[in-house]
Tab-separated table of C-alpha atoms in Angstrom:
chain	number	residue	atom	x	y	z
A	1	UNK	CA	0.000	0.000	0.000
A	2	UNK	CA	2.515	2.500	1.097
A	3	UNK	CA	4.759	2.055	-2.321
A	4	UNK	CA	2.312	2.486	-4.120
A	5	UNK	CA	0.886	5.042	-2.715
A	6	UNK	CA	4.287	7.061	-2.935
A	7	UNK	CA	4.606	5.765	-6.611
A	8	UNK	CA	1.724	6.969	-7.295
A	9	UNK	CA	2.706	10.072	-5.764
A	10	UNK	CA	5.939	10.680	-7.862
A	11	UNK	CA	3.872	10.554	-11.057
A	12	UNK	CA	4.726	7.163	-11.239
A	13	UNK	CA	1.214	4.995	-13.281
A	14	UNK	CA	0.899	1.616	-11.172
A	15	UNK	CA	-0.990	-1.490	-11.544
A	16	UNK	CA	-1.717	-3.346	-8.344
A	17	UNK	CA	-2.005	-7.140	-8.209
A	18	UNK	CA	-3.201	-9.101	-4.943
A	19	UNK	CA	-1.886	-12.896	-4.857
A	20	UNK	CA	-2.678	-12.084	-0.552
A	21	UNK	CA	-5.937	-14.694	0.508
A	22	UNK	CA	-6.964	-11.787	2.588
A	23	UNK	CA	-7.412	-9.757	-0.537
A	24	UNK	CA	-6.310	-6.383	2.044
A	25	UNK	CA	-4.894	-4.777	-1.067
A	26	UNK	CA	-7.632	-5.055	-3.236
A	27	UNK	CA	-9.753	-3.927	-0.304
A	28	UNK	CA	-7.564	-1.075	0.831
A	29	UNK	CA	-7.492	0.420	-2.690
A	30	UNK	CA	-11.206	-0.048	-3.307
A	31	UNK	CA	-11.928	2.141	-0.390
A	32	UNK	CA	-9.854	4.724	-1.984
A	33	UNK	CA	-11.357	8.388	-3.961
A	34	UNK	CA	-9.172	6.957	-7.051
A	35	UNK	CA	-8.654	3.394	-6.701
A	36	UNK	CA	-5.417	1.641	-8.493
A	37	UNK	CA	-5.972	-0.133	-11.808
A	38	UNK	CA	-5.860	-4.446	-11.166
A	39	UNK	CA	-4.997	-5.619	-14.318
A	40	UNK	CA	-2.757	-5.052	-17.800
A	41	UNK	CA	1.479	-4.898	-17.109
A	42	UNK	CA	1.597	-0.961	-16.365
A	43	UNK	CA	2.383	1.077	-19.059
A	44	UNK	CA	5.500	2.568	-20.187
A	45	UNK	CA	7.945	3.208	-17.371
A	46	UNK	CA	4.909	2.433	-14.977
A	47	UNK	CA	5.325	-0.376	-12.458
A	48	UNK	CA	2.833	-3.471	-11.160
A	49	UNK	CA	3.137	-3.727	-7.144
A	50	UNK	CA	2.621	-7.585	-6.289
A	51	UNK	CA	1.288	-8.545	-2.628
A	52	UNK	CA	1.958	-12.162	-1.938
A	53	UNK	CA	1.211	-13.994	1.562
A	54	UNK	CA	3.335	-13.109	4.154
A	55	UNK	CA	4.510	-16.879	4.189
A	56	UNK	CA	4.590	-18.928	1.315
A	57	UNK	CA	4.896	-22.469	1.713
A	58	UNK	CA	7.624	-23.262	-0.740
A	59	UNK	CA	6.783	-27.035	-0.907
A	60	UNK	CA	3.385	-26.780	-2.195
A	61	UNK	CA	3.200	-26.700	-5.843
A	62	UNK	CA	0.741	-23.999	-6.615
A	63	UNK	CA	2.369	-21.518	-4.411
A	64	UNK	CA	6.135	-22.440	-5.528
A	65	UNK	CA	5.080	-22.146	-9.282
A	66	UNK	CA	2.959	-18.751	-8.377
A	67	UNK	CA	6.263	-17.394	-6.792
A	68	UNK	CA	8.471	-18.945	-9.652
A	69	UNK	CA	6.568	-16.538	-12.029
A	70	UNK	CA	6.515	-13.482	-10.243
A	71	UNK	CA	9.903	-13.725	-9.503
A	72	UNK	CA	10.905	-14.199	-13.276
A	73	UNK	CA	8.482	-11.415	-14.549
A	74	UNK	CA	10.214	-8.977	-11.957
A	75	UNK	CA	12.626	-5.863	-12.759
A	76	UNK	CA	12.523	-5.576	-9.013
A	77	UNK	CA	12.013	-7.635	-6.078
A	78	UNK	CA	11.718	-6.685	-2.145
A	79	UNK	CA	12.032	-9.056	0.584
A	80	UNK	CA	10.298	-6.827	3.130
A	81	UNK	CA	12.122	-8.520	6.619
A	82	UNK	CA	12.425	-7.485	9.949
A	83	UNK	CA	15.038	-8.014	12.272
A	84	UNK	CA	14.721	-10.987	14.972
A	85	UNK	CA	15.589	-14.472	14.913
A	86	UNK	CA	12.393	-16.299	14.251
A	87	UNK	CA	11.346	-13.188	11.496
A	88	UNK	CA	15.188	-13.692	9.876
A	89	UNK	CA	14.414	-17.842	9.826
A	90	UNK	CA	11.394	-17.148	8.333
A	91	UNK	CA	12.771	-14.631	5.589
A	92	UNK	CA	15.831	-16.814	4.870
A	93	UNK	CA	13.892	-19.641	2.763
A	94	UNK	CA	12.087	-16.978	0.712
A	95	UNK	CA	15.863	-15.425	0.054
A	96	UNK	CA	17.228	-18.626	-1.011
A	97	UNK	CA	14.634	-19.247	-3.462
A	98	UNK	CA	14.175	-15.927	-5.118
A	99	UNK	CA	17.977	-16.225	-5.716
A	100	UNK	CA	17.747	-19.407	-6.934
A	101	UNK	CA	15.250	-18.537	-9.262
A	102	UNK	CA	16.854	-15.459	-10.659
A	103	UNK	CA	19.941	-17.408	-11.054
A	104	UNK	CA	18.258	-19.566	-13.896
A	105	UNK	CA	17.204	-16.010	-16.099
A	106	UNK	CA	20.022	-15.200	-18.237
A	107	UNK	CA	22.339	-12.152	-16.466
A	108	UNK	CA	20.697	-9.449	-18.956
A	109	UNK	CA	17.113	-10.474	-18.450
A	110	UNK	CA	17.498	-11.060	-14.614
A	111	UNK	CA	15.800	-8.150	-12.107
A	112	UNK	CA	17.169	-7.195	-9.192
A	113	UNK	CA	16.664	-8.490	-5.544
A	114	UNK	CA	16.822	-6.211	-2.383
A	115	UNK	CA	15.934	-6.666	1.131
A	116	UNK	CA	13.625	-3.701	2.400
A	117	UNK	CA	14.224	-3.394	6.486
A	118	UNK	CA	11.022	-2.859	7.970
A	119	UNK	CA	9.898	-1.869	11.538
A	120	UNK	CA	13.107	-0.714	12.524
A	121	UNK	CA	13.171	0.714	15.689
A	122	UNK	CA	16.125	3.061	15.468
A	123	UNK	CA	16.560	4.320	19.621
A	124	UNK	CA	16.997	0.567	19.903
A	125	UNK	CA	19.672	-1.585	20.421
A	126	UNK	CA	18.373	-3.754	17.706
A	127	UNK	CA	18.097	-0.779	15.730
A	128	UNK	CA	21.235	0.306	16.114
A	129	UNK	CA	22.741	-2.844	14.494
A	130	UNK	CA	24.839	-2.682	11.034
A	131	UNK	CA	22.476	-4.657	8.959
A	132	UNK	CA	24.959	-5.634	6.702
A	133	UNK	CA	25.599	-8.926	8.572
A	134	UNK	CA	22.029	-9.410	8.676
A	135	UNK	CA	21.221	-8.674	4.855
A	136	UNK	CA	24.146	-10.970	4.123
A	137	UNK	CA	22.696	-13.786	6.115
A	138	UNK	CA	20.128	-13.228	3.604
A	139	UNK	CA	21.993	-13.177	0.179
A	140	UNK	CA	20.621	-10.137	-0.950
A	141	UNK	CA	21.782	-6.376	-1.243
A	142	UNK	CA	19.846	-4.183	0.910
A	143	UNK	CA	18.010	-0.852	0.478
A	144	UNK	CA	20.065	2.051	2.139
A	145	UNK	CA	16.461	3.136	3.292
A	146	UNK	CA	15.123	1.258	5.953
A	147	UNK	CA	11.553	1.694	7.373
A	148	UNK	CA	10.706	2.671	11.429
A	149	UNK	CA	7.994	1.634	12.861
A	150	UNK	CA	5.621	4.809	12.595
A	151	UNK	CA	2.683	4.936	13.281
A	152	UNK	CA	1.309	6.319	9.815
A	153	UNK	CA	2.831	3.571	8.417
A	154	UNK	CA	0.283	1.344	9.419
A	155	UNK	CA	-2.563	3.509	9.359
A	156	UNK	CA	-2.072	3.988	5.717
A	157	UNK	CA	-4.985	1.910	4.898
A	158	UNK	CA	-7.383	4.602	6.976
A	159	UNK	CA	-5.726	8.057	6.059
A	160	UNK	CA	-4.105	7.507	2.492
A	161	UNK	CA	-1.444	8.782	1.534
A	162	UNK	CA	-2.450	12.183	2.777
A	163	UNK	CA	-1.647	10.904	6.129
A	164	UNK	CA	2.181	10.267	5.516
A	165	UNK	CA	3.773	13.456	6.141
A	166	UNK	CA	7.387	14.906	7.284
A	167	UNK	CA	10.058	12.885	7.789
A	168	UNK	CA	7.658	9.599	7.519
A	169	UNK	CA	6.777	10.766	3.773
A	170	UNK	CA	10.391	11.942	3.151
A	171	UNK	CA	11.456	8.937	3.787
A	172	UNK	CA	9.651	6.488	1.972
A	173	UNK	CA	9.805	8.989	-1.487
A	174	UNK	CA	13.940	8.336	-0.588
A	175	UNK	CA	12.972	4.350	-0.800
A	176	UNK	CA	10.831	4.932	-3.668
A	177	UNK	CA	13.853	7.196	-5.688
A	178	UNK	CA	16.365	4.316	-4.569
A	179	UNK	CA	14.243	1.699	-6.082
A	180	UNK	CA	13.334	3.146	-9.251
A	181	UNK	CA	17.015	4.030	-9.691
């Protein structure tokens, strides 16, 4: 929601899809003045936001070819993760595959894999970790921006984008310039 919302916001055209059972994508956007387009690729320099489940079980078929797809269709790909052993466990599988999988496109047709931190609480000791060790753990480059847990971050869904402002808006248009880069 909150990418591409700031998409959105840059000028950016964006086509939503919602592979999420709980369908709070589709839902969140519906309830919006100007909802986001659900079909088509995006046009021309535009970009398609995909929402998977949080947790994909890798060993079932329909989810692992589902995955397999996006994954090869992608010019970029964020592993939203947050720090903590049991959420870096979890995250680590998902890693390993979408590198597997991008190691099979040729080099020039490949996209590009990033970890997004998110929920980082910076006044704390966890949050004042290099994350390098972490993002390493997870094979993938990470995005110099990292995500706090704010507050209008997860009331996005009730105030729209109107309701990111300051330095909580500042920094997610940073993340959006860094991944469109």
């Amino acid at each position: 929601m909150l990418l591409a919302s700031a998409l959105r916001a840059v000028g950016k055209s964006v086509v939503l899809e919602d592979h999420d059972p709980q369908q709070s994508l589709a839902t969140w956007s519906q309830s919006l003045p100007e909802p986001f387009l659900f079909e088509g690729n995006g046009e021309e320099g535009g970009f398609v936001v995909i929402d998977t489940p949080p947790r994909l079980d890798l060993t079932d078929h329909t989810g692992r070819n589902l995955l397999t797809r996006l994954v090869q269709g992608a010019d970029r790909i964020l592993l939203v993760a947050e720090l903590g052993g049991l959420e870096l466990a979890a995250a680590k599988p998902m890693a390993d595959f979408i590198q597997r999988t991008l190691a099979e496109i040729p080099a020039d047709q490949r996209g590009r894999a990033f970890v997004l931190w998110n929920k980082i609480q910076a006044r704390t000791k966890e949050g004042k970790q290099d994350l390098a060790p972490f993002s390493e753990y997870l094979g993938l480059s990470a995005l110099r921006t990292t995500l706090p847990f704010l507050h209008p971050y997860h009331t996005i869904q009730y105030t729209g984008w109107a309701g990111i402002t300051g330095e909580a808006r500042a920094r997610v248009l940073d993340l959006v310039l860094e991944i469109v880069a």
